[in-house]
């Protein structure tokens, strides 16, 4: 020991090790750069020594300094030296340094070729390992070319698994740098896809997937092989890769899509690994062309669960994927509007922004008002300026989307302070002009509120529109003077130039209106004051830097000055000023022209000038037509012609026309239509369905509109329901169909508060929802390989056998079955013991065995029970009927129309020795108590054609109503603090198992998840299908386990605790 | 598809402290020192500016940045835009587990003073931006046996770790 210390101090005299360096840097925080430069000097000295150990130490320190951002490229050669040391200790350091410091342009890399080759073929697998790792970081095209063969040798003849795996991976890098090597190497790589070692296999999958994504066409032939791997592999890392690969292949081979949809849906159903689930969902979404409506519905449901999750990451990804679905299946997303709106309340800004994006796409005529109203609430609450700006921009985008196509209630829209109402609206929807003008005037009055912070984003654009509307339609203003005053406030000068210009111009229009209204008023002070106001305020704009503003302002200023002069002379000027802005913009709908009836007698296709050869009276006919078109102009000319002549001509023309088949005969009324000058009122305007009367006094707030709109819709809905009821009565059997088409029609989209929006026609999808509940155990909590399986509720049966003979046989079979199941679902032996969550107690061992039940749950009141029927006798069984005696609380769901005691036909027959599974749905009202239901199974044995009966009991335990739900510790603490929960506790004696086994057992059998674990104490959480929280605090000391529990339903808690106790008493 | 095909799934992994001090960097594609420095600066500022309880994903250029904080350390992994974010989180978590297993309740100081070990573990788990070994046990076994082979620097210097 003493010797060591002496040796150490001698060493320390001439060099420091890495730890010294790190410590030194930490101690020299003030003069770090200086300290490091002395260190680098020392290192340079050390590198000059011959001792490889000293050199390696120096290189190790350099690697650290490199990370801190210091240039160490000057030591590249020394790194190569250390790499080529024969001792693994130094070689490892050398390769690490190289992989950190070398890049393609490092010239010493070419010196390493032989060294790497030597290391690759070294008998020591670790030498090979570090060499491969290093190579993966700094491989150059030259190295790839020179070493490709050596690597290939490793791939095919590598004796050790690790070497094989690494070399397979490195091949990808080599292919990239030296593509020529791919062709000869590919067959060997393909072989590795079926390597017995899972590590090598997954490496090969990795490499081929990456290659295939680069160039999918060449890898289509491998699709069947990958398909096999996908359906057989249990490694989630590999599965994700393969699914990605298929995502790249399907666009080239659409048939693949059809084939994939089934395994993908299966994975979505069964996996508990969120990463895999997300990958599957994404692939299904991306391959829209191959996905049926059912699978999209499934994806949306899964995504809803992600979004509802308390984990921010899942929420974010769920929203992200939702927006992808939205592009192709907007309707399936729209029903989740409530959820998306909830996300706007999220603490995380990136989630809120995602939700906003989604909302933009979800807007329809029906929900626009509601969505915008919600968004407006958020604008008030929003804290961050970026987020608020984003919100406002989105509101504008939402409203103006596709040229206002979703806005049904323009009055409402105008009352929204931030909605942009480009003049377009007010012009085209002239019916609401009065209203709009009033709104805009208020807006201008309050403009100071809007300016300031809003100026940065385009919100002040609305003022542009407001000013224009008020100016143009100033005759509708109640108090034009006040508005004029508002428009000339000095603050306006801070607005952008183009808005100021509009302000100035429209101030002039308002001025004209004010003059007009004062005309005839004996007291001319108001008019004069107004002129003075203009003259006082306009110079501000004349000074504007904006040319447009300046020009307009100076023009108008001079004009006003002139008017003032005239006013002083008591000249009436208003009429002339008004004339400046005369002419009203009339709304013309895009299709208006079509609606103008073609006047009778006007043939637009006819020649205006008759082709010369056709007729003799060529100069008359055109005149006649011309006269019809513009009667006012032509009339004076006609008066010159004497009456007789006229009558003669008319007669002649009539005759001519009668003989001419190309003429449409005139009717007496045709002239009349044309007498009236076409007025504004005659141009048809697109009808607006205004649900709110126009005469709303004052300015109603937007939520009032929403309310009104809602009421209206409710009424509609109620009426519809009535109708539907009637229909239903008439046609009971047709019910299913209507439901099916439900989600397609926009009318019927109801907020999907529940996962279960699927109808009876789709039993698979229904089960999905329950699988989801189970699979909520997340990967982040438990990352062990075993976390990849589903906590599938699993029950074995308890048989009470009367006949001893059969018992043995059956047990054997049971074991077999069980093993099979376990193999399928999980690899550890955790589920070996039978659980009493739900059992089937068999009274008589008749040839049919109801012997496995998986109590499955979904929404608050339903339980799905899977029953496996196995025919153990030698005869064919048919006409099986499953029946359960309903209790008040639990009822078997029977098809509509069947009586309450009818049995359910099992949808299959059983040949001897065959088993099959059937599922039955039960409705459960209260879940606080365990239940036992008696049932019978009747069937016919084909050979003897006798009716047989088998009695059993179904046992629903309280545990089976719990869903494994992860919970964060802070949420958990909040829950406990809330005081809503009632406590209870239980003690278990003589439990002889490690604490983590105990926890695993509670998790597994009773669907809890561990919230937090500290030494021999753990908090656990679960939730019932009806939303009861169950919290446990499990402590262990010696063989005693105490469980303190809290739940908002004491009865449920008591029963769950009893069941836990029972579980542990059995072992 | 905008992504450059010749790049691996994972581009780089950075570990840095709450103060923005880099603790570990792994680049799965060769990059010049200048680029590296710029990326490190961008990453630290971006990630450290995130509000607590936000989601762990960021978009940066054409990459997705997945970060996660463990105690005082931020783990920040950049992946391709088509890659699976959740998988990336699992990769980070798996690496933390491996570190934890190796150092026994790992803390920032362990990584500062034994940074080369942290690299060795990472190299055993990932290779060239691909997952090399998915099983924790296998990785741990490999590290242990490599360490057996390596006479530790401490032995040579005969000093305690720190």
Short mmCIF file of N, CA and C in Angstrom, two decimals, chain A residues 4 7-8 11-12 15 17-20 22-23 26 32 54 57 60 63-64 66-67 69 87-89 92 96 99-100 103-104 124 126 132-133 136-137 162 165-166 169-170 172-173 176 206 210 213-214 235 237 240-241 244 274-275 278-279 312-314 316-317 320 347-348 350 779-780 783-784 788 970, chain B residues 5-9 21-28 30-31 33 36-37 50 53-57 59 82-87 89-91 93-94 97 109 112-117 119-120 123-125 127-128 130-134 136 138 142-143 145-147 149-151 153 156-159 161-162:
data_model
loop_
_atom_site.label_atom_id
_atom_site.label_comp_id
_atom_site.label_asym_id
_atom_site.label_seq_id
_atom_site.Cartn_x
_atom_site.Cartn_y
_atom_site.Cartn_z
N UNK A 4 2.48 1.79 -3.18
CA UNK A 4 1.56 2.36 -4.18
C UNK A 4 1.47 3.87 -4.04
N UNK A 7 4.49 5.42 -5.36
CA UNK A 7 4.49 5.36 -6.82
C UNK A 7 3.53 6.42 -7.39
N UNK A 8 2.37 6.50 -6.72
CA UNK A 8 1.38 7.48 -7.19
C UNK A 8 1.91 8.89 -7.13
N UNK A 11 4.31 9.51 -9.87
CA UNK A 11 3.60 9.72 -11.13
C UNK A 11 3.02 11.12 -11.19
N UNK A 12 2.45 11.49 -10.09
CA UNK A 12 1.77 12.76 -10.08
C UNK A 12 2.72 13.92 -10.32
N UNK A 15 2.64 13.93 -14.26
CA UNK A 15 1.39 14.10 -15.02
C UNK A 15 0.13 14.01 -14.16
N UNK A 17 -3.96 12.89 -14.09
CA UNK A 17 -4.89 12.05 -14.86
C UNK A 17 -6.15 12.84 -15.16
N UNK A 18 -7.08 12.16 -15.78
CA UNK A 18 -8.31 12.84 -16.21
C UNK A 18 -9.05 13.47 -15.03
N UNK A 19 -9.11 12.72 -13.95
CA UNK A 19 -9.84 13.25 -12.80
C UNK A 19 -9.21 14.54 -12.28
N UNK A 20 -7.87 14.55 -12.27
CA UNK A 20 -7.18 15.76 -11.83
C UNK A 20 -7.54 16.93 -12.73
N UNK A 22 -10.23 17.31 -14.59
CA UNK A 22 -11.61 17.74 -14.38
C UNK A 22 -11.71 18.56 -13.10
N UNK A 23 -11.07 18.05 -12.05
CA UNK A 23 -11.14 18.76 -10.78
C UNK A 23 -10.48 20.13 -10.92
N UNK A 26 -12.65 22.58 -12.62
CA UNK A 26 -13.74 23.02 -11.74
C UNK A 26 -13.22 23.99 -10.68
N UNK A 32 -10.36 29.80 -16.34
CA UNK A 32 -10.42 28.47 -16.95
C UNK A 32 -9.53 28.39 -18.18
N UNK A 54 1.46 6.91 -20.58
CA UNK A 54 1.41 8.36 -20.40
C UNK A 54 0.71 9.00 -21.59
N UNK A 57 -3.01 8.44 -21.42
CA UNK A 57 -3.58 9.35 -20.43
C UNK A 57 -3.75 10.74 -21.02
N UNK A 60 -6.59 10.77 -23.46
CA UNK A 60 -7.87 10.73 -22.73
C UNK A 60 -8.25 12.14 -22.28
N UNK A 63 -9.41 14.21 -25.16
CA UNK A 63 -10.80 13.93 -25.56
C UNK A 63 -11.76 14.76 -24.72
N UNK A 64 -11.42 14.87 -23.44
CA UNK A 64 -12.27 15.68 -22.56
C UNK A 64 -12.24 17.15 -22.98
N UNK A 66 -11.58 18.29 -25.85
CA UNK A 66 -12.27 18.43 -27.13
C UNK A 66 -13.76 18.67 -26.90
N UNK A 67 -14.29 17.95 -25.92
CA UNK A 67 -15.71 18.11 -25.62
C UNK A 67 -16.01 19.52 -25.12
N UNK A 69 -14.76 21.99 -26.14
CA UNK A 69 -14.74 22.92 -27.26
C UNK A 69 -13.35 23.36 -27.68
N UNK A 87 -2.33 -3.04 -26.16
CA UNK A 87 -3.13 -3.25 -24.94
C UNK A 87 -4.54 -2.68 -25.14
N UNK A 88 -5.52 -3.47 -24.78
CA UNK A 88 -6.92 -3.05 -24.95
C UNK A 88 -7.20 -1.75 -24.22
N UNK A 89 -6.61 -1.60 -23.02
CA UNK A 89 -6.81 -0.40 -22.21
C UNK A 89 -6.57 0.87 -23.03
N UNK A 92 -8.66 1.18 -26.48
CA UNK A 92 -10.02 1.66 -26.25
C UNK A 92 -10.06 3.18 -26.17
N UNK A 96 -11.73 5.77 -28.86
CA UNK A 96 -12.71 6.74 -28.39
C UNK A 96 -12.32 8.15 -28.85
N UNK A 99 -12.94 8.49 -32.51
CA UNK A 99 -14.33 8.62 -32.92
C UNK A 99 -14.88 9.98 -32.54
N UNK A 100 -14.31 10.60 -31.52
CA UNK A 100 -14.79 11.93 -31.13
C UNK A 100 -14.15 13.04 -31.98
N UNK A 103 -12.78 13.50 -38.38
CA UNK A 103 -13.86 13.58 -39.37
C UNK A 103 -13.26 13.32 -40.73
N UNK A 104 -14.09 13.38 -41.74
CA UNK A 104 -13.64 12.89 -43.04
C UNK A 104 -12.37 13.56 -43.54
N UNK A 124 -9.25 -11.25 -30.22
CA UNK A 124 -9.97 -10.67 -29.08
C UNK A 124 -11.20 -9.93 -29.60
N UNK A 126 -13.15 -7.96 -28.24
CA UNK A 126 -13.32 -6.58 -27.79
C UNK A 126 -12.51 -5.63 -28.65
N UNK A 132 -14.80 -1.49 -34.66
CA UNK A 132 -16.04 -1.30 -35.41
C UNK A 132 -16.75 -0.04 -34.95
N UNK A 133 -16.79 0.15 -33.64
CA UNK A 133 -17.45 1.34 -33.11
C UNK A 133 -16.78 2.60 -33.63
N UNK A 136 -17.50 3.20 -37.22
CA UNK A 136 -18.85 3.71 -37.50
C UNK A 136 -18.87 5.23 -37.42
N UNK A 137 -17.93 5.80 -36.66
CA UNK A 137 -17.94 7.25 -36.51
C UNK A 137 -17.14 7.95 -37.59
N UNK A 162 -21.58 -10.97 -30.99
CA UNK A 162 -21.43 -9.53 -30.89
C UNK A 162 -20.73 -8.99 -32.13
N UNK A 165 -23.03 -8.94 -35.05
CA UNK A 165 -24.03 -7.90 -34.96
C UNK A 165 -23.47 -6.55 -35.37
N UNK A 166 -22.27 -6.27 -34.79
CA UNK A 166 -21.66 -4.98 -35.08
C UNK A 166 -21.31 -4.87 -36.55
N UNK A 169 -24.19 -4.08 -38.70
CA UNK A 169 -24.56 -2.67 -38.61
C UNK A 169 -23.61 -1.77 -39.37
N UNK A 170 -22.34 -2.10 -39.25
CA UNK A 170 -21.35 -1.23 -39.89
C UNK A 170 -21.47 -1.33 -41.40
N UNK A 172 -23.98 -1.01 -43.18
CA UNK A 172 -24.80 0.09 -43.68
C UNK A 172 -23.95 1.31 -43.97
N UNK A 173 -23.06 1.59 -43.01
CA UNK A 173 -22.16 2.73 -43.19
C UNK A 173 -21.27 2.52 -44.39
N UNK A 176 -23.03 3.07 -47.63
CA UNK A 176 -23.25 4.49 -47.92
C UNK A 176 -22.00 5.13 -48.50
N UNK A 206 -32.47 -3.74 -39.26
CA UNK A 206 -32.11 -2.32 -39.23
C UNK A 206 -31.50 -1.87 -40.53
N UNK A 210 -33.18 0.46 -43.51
CA UNK A 210 -32.61 1.76 -43.88
C UNK A 210 -32.30 1.82 -45.37
N UNK A 213 -35.50 2.12 -47.31
CA UNK A 213 -36.14 3.43 -47.28
C UNK A 213 -35.45 4.38 -48.23
N UNK A 214 -34.18 4.12 -48.50
CA UNK A 214 -33.48 4.95 -49.47
C UNK A 214 -33.92 4.65 -50.88
N UNK A 235 -40.07 -8.31 -30.70
CA UNK A 235 -39.18 -7.21 -30.32
C UNK A 235 -39.71 -5.90 -30.90
N UNK A 237 -38.53 -2.91 -30.97
CA UNK A 237 -37.60 -2.08 -31.74
C UNK A 237 -37.61 -2.55 -33.19
N UNK A 240 -41.00 -1.81 -35.03
CA UNK A 240 -41.12 -0.41 -35.48
C UNK A 240 -40.37 -0.21 -36.78
N UNK A 241 -39.18 -0.78 -36.85
CA UNK A 241 -38.39 -0.70 -38.08
C UNK A 241 -39.17 -1.29 -39.26
N UNK A 244 -42.02 0.78 -40.38
CA UNK A 244 -41.51 1.92 -41.13
C UNK A 244 -41.19 1.52 -42.56
N UNK A 274 -46.32 2.39 -26.28
CA UNK A 274 -46.87 3.56 -26.96
C UNK A 274 -46.10 3.86 -28.24
N UNK A 275 -44.80 3.62 -28.20
CA UNK A 275 -44.02 3.94 -29.40
C UNK A 275 -44.47 3.09 -30.57
N UNK A 278 -47.95 4.19 -31.70
CA UNK A 278 -47.88 5.45 -32.45
C UNK A 278 -47.37 5.20 -33.86
N UNK A 279 -46.41 4.32 -33.97
CA UNK A 279 -45.86 4.00 -35.28
C UNK A 279 -46.95 3.37 -36.17
N UNK A 312 -47.62 14.77 -21.39
CA UNK A 312 -47.61 15.82 -22.41
C UNK A 312 -47.13 15.31 -23.76
N UNK A 313 -46.20 14.38 -23.71
CA UNK A 313 -45.64 13.90 -24.97
C UNK A 313 -46.69 13.18 -25.79
N UNK A 314 -47.45 12.34 -25.11
CA UNK A 314 -48.48 11.59 -25.82
C UNK A 314 -49.52 12.55 -26.36
N UNK A 316 -49.12 15.62 -27.25
CA UNK A 316 -48.55 16.33 -28.39
C UNK A 316 -48.58 15.45 -29.63
N UNK A 317 -48.12 14.24 -29.47
CA UNK A 317 -48.06 13.34 -30.63
C UNK A 317 -49.46 13.00 -31.12
N UNK A 320 -50.61 15.78 -33.14
CA UNK A 320 -49.84 15.80 -34.39
C UNK A 320 -50.44 14.80 -35.38
N UNK A 347 -50.97 23.64 -20.28
CA UNK A 347 -49.88 24.52 -19.84
C UNK A 347 -48.81 24.65 -20.91
N UNK A 348 -48.70 23.62 -21.69
CA UNK A 348 -47.61 23.57 -22.66
C UNK A 348 -47.99 24.32 -23.94
N UNK A 350 -46.53 24.37 -26.84
CA UNK A 350 -46.46 23.63 -28.11
C UNK A 350 -47.71 22.78 -28.31
N UNK A 779 -44.54 2.77 -21.38
CA UNK A 779 -43.18 2.32 -21.45
C UNK A 779 -42.26 3.11 -20.54
N UNK A 780 -42.63 4.32 -20.23
CA UNK A 780 -41.68 5.11 -19.48
C UNK A 780 -41.60 4.64 -18.04
N UNK A 783 -39.34 0.03 -18.26
CA UNK A 783 -38.72 -0.14 -19.56
C UNK A 783 -38.10 -1.50 -19.74
N UNK A 784 -38.33 -2.36 -18.80
CA UNK A 784 -37.76 -3.69 -18.94
C UNK A 784 -38.36 -4.32 -20.19
N UNK A 788 -43.17 -4.70 -22.75
CA UNK A 788 -43.77 -4.67 -24.07
C UNK A 788 -44.99 -5.56 -24.19
N UNK A 970 -47.17 13.83 -8.64
CA UNK A 970 -47.75 15.09 -8.16
C UNK A 970 -49.28 15.06 -8.27
N UNK B 5 -30.87 11.15 -47.33
CA UNK B 5 -30.92 9.72 -47.06
C UNK B 5 -29.63 9.15 -46.49
N UNK B 6 -28.55 9.82 -46.71
CA UNK B 6 -27.31 9.21 -46.28
C UNK B 6 -27.05 9.43 -44.79
N UNK B 7 -27.97 10.10 -44.13
CA UNK B 7 -27.77 10.35 -42.71
C UNK B 7 -28.46 9.27 -41.88
N UNK B 8 -27.86 8.91 -40.76
CA UNK B 8 -28.51 7.90 -39.93
C UNK B 8 -29.73 8.46 -39.22
N UNK B 9 -30.45 7.55 -38.58
CA UNK B 9 -31.68 7.94 -37.90
C UNK B 9 -31.40 8.95 -36.80
N UNK B 21 -23.70 23.48 -19.46
CA UNK B 21 -22.35 22.92 -19.65
C UNK B 21 -22.48 21.55 -20.31
N UNK B 22 -21.72 21.39 -21.36
CA UNK B 22 -21.78 20.13 -22.09
C UNK B 22 -21.11 19.03 -21.26
N UNK B 23 -21.76 17.90 -21.16
CA UNK B 23 -21.18 16.80 -20.40
C UNK B 23 -20.80 15.63 -21.29
N UNK B 24 -21.46 15.53 -22.41
CA UNK B 24 -21.14 14.43 -23.31
C UNK B 24 -21.69 14.78 -24.68
N UNK B 25 -20.97 14.43 -25.70
CA UNK B 25 -21.47 14.67 -27.05
C UNK B 25 -21.15 13.46 -27.90
N UNK B 26 -22.11 13.05 -28.67
CA UNK B 26 -21.85 11.95 -29.57
C UNK B 26 -22.44 12.34 -30.92
N UNK B 27 -21.61 12.32 -31.94
CA UNK B 27 -22.07 12.71 -33.28
C UNK B 27 -22.10 11.47 -34.13
N UNK B 28 -23.24 11.19 -34.67
CA UNK B 28 -23.35 9.97 -35.47
C UNK B 28 -23.06 10.23 -36.94
N UNK B 30 -20.28 12.56 -39.35
CA UNK B 30 -19.11 13.43 -39.23
C UNK B 30 -19.51 14.87 -39.46
N UNK B 31 -18.95 15.75 -38.65
CA UNK B 31 -19.30 17.16 -38.75
C UNK B 31 -18.10 17.99 -38.35
N UNK B 33 -15.94 20.97 -36.56
CA UNK B 33 -16.02 21.49 -35.20
C UNK B 33 -16.90 22.73 -35.12
N UNK B 36 -20.47 21.72 -35.10
CA UNK B 36 -20.79 21.12 -33.80
C UNK B 36 -21.04 22.20 -32.76
N UNK B 37 -20.15 23.17 -32.74
CA UNK B 37 -20.28 24.21 -31.71
C UNK B 37 -21.58 24.97 -31.86
N UNK B 50 -37.10 25.86 -22.37
CA UNK B 50 -38.42 25.23 -22.32
C UNK B 50 -39.02 25.34 -20.93
N UNK B 53 -42.74 20.95 -17.47
CA UNK B 53 -44.00 20.26 -17.79
C UNK B 53 -44.44 20.50 -19.23
N UNK B 54 -43.52 20.82 -20.09
CA UNK B 54 -43.85 20.87 -21.50
C UNK B 54 -43.56 19.50 -22.09
N UNK B 55 -44.00 19.31 -23.31
CA UNK B 55 -43.67 18.03 -23.92
C UNK B 55 -42.20 18.03 -24.31
N UNK B 56 -41.67 16.86 -24.56
CA UNK B 56 -40.24 16.72 -24.73
C UNK B 56 -39.77 16.84 -26.18
N UNK B 57 -40.60 17.38 -27.04
CA UNK B 57 -40.23 17.41 -28.44
C UNK B 57 -40.07 18.85 -28.95
N UNK B 59 -38.86 21.05 -32.69
CA UNK B 59 -38.46 20.96 -34.09
C UNK B 59 -37.32 21.93 -34.32
N UNK B 82 -38.75 11.77 -39.83
CA UNK B 82 -39.76 10.70 -39.93
C UNK B 82 -39.66 9.72 -38.78
N UNK B 83 -38.69 9.92 -37.92
CA UNK B 83 -38.50 8.92 -36.88
C UNK B 83 -39.53 9.06 -35.79
N UNK B 84 -39.57 8.04 -34.99
CA UNK B 84 -40.57 7.92 -33.95
C UNK B 84 -40.06 8.59 -32.67
N UNK B 85 -40.76 9.62 -32.24
CA UNK B 85 -40.33 10.38 -31.06
C UNK B 85 -40.31 9.52 -29.81
N UNK B 86 -41.31 8.68 -29.71
CA UNK B 86 -41.41 7.88 -28.48
C UNK B 86 -40.27 6.88 -28.40
N UNK B 87 -39.90 6.39 -29.57
CA UNK B 87 -38.77 5.46 -29.60
C UNK B 87 -37.50 6.18 -29.16
N UNK B 89 -37.31 8.65 -27.14
CA UNK B 89 -37.36 8.80 -25.68
C UNK B 89 -36.95 7.51 -25.00
N UNK B 90 -37.36 6.41 -25.61
CA UNK B 90 -36.97 5.13 -25.03
C UNK B 90 -35.47 4.92 -25.12
N UNK B 91 -34.89 5.36 -26.22
CA UNK B 91 -33.44 5.23 -26.37
C UNK B 91 -32.76 6.01 -25.26
N UNK B 93 -33.98 6.91 -22.43
CA UNK B 93 -34.24 6.29 -21.13
C UNK B 93 -33.40 5.04 -20.94
N UNK B 94 -33.28 4.28 -22.01
CA UNK B 94 -32.49 3.06 -21.92
C UNK B 94 -31.04 3.40 -21.59
N UNK B 97 -30.77 4.20 -18.03
CA UNK B 97 -30.82 2.97 -17.24
C UNK B 97 -29.47 2.26 -17.23
N UNK B 109 -21.90 13.99 -11.56
CA UNK B 109 -20.46 13.89 -11.30
C UNK B 109 -19.87 12.61 -11.86
N UNK B 112 -19.17 13.31 -15.34
CA UNK B 112 -18.08 14.27 -15.52
C UNK B 112 -16.73 13.58 -15.34
N UNK B 113 -16.62 12.83 -14.26
CA UNK B 113 -15.31 12.27 -13.94
C UNK B 113 -15.02 10.97 -14.69
N UNK B 114 -16.03 10.32 -15.14
CA UNK B 114 -15.80 9.07 -15.87
C UNK B 114 -16.40 9.18 -17.26
N UNK B 115 -16.12 10.27 -17.88
CA UNK B 115 -16.83 10.50 -19.14
C UNK B 115 -16.50 9.45 -20.18
N UNK B 116 -15.30 8.90 -20.11
CA UNK B 116 -14.96 7.88 -21.11
C UNK B 116 -15.81 6.64 -20.90
N UNK B 117 -16.14 6.34 -19.66
CA UNK B 117 -16.99 5.17 -19.41
C UNK B 117 -18.38 5.41 -20.00
N UNK B 119 -19.06 7.09 -22.48
CA UNK B 119 -18.95 6.87 -23.93
C UNK B 119 -18.94 5.39 -24.26
N UNK B 120 -18.18 4.64 -23.48
CA UNK B 120 -18.09 3.20 -23.78
C UNK B 120 -19.47 2.56 -23.70
N UNK B 123 -21.44 3.49 -26.70
CA UNK B 123 -21.00 2.79 -27.90
C UNK B 123 -21.48 1.34 -27.91
N UNK B 124 -21.63 0.80 -26.75
CA UNK B 124 -22.10 -0.57 -26.66
C UNK B 124 -23.58 -0.65 -27.03
N UNK B 125 -24.30 0.40 -26.76
CA UNK B 125 -25.76 0.44 -26.94
C UNK B 125 -26.13 0.91 -28.35
N UNK B 127 -24.74 2.31 -32.23
CA UNK B 127 -23.59 2.28 -33.10
C UNK B 127 -23.94 3.02 -34.38
N UNK B 128 -23.19 4.04 -34.63
CA UNK B 128 -23.40 4.80 -35.86
C UNK B 128 -24.83 5.29 -36.01
N UNK B 130 -27.53 3.88 -34.92
CA UNK B 130 -28.54 2.82 -34.92
C UNK B 130 -28.43 2.10 -33.59
N UNK B 131 -29.55 1.50 -33.22
CA UNK B 131 -29.51 0.73 -31.99
C UNK B 131 -28.75 -0.56 -32.25
N UNK B 132 -27.72 -0.76 -31.45
CA UNK B 132 -26.91 -1.94 -31.69
C UNK B 132 -27.44 -3.13 -30.91
N UNK B 133 -27.77 -2.87 -29.66
CA UNK B 133 -28.22 -3.98 -28.83
C UNK B 133 -29.43 -3.51 -28.03
N UNK B 134 -30.50 -4.26 -28.12
CA UNK B 134 -31.70 -3.81 -27.43
C UNK B 134 -31.80 -4.37 -26.02
N UNK B 136 -30.72 -4.89 -22.30
CA UNK B 136 -29.90 -4.25 -21.28
C UNK B 136 -28.85 -5.20 -20.73
N UNK B 138 -27.39 -7.72 -22.07
CA UNK B 138 -26.26 -7.98 -22.96
C UNK B 138 -25.30 -6.80 -22.94
N UNK B 142 -21.37 -6.90 -21.75
CA UNK B 142 -20.27 -6.49 -22.62
C UNK B 142 -19.38 -5.47 -21.92
N UNK B 143 -20.01 -4.50 -21.29
CA UNK B 143 -19.24 -3.46 -20.61
C UNK B 143 -18.39 -4.07 -19.51
N UNK B 145 -17.29 -7.08 -19.18
CA UNK B 145 -16.14 -7.89 -19.60
C UNK B 145 -15.06 -7.03 -20.24
N UNK B 146 -15.46 -5.94 -20.93
CA UNK B 146 -14.42 -5.04 -21.47
C UNK B 146 -13.65 -4.41 -20.33
N UNK B 147 -14.36 -4.06 -19.27
CA UNK B 147 -13.70 -3.44 -18.14
C UNK B 147 -12.72 -4.41 -17.48
N UNK B 149 -11.09 -6.51 -18.93
CA UNK B 149 -9.92 -6.59 -19.79
C UNK B 149 -9.03 -5.37 -19.59
N UNK B 150 -9.66 -4.30 -19.28
CA UNK B 150 -8.92 -3.05 -19.16
C UNK B 150 -8.41 -2.91 -17.73
N UNK B 151 -7.14 -2.82 -17.58
CA UNK B 151 -6.65 -2.51 -16.24
C UNK B 151 -6.96 -1.04 -16.06
N UNK B 153 -7.39 2.80 -15.21
CA UNK B 153 -6.44 3.90 -15.08
C UNK B 153 -6.16 4.19 -13.61
N UNK B 156 -3.36 2.27 -12.34
CA UNK B 156 -2.09 2.81 -12.79
C UNK B 156 -1.73 4.07 -11.99
N UNK B 157 -2.69 4.88 -11.80
CA UNK B 157 -2.41 6.12 -11.08
C UNK B 157 -2.54 5.95 -9.58
N UNK B 158 -3.15 4.85 -9.17
CA UNK B 158 -3.42 4.54 -7.76
C UNK B 158 -4.00 5.72 -7.00
N UNK B 159 -5.05 6.21 -7.56
CA UNK B 159 -5.76 7.30 -6.89
C UNK B 159 -7.25 6.95 -6.85
N UNK B 161 -11.24 7.61 -7.38
CA UNK B 161 -11.90 8.16 -8.57
C UNK B 161 -12.05 9.67 -8.49
N UNK B 162 -12.54 10.15 -7.40
CA UNK B 162 -12.62 11.61 -7.22
C UNK B 162 -12.88 11.92 -5.77
#
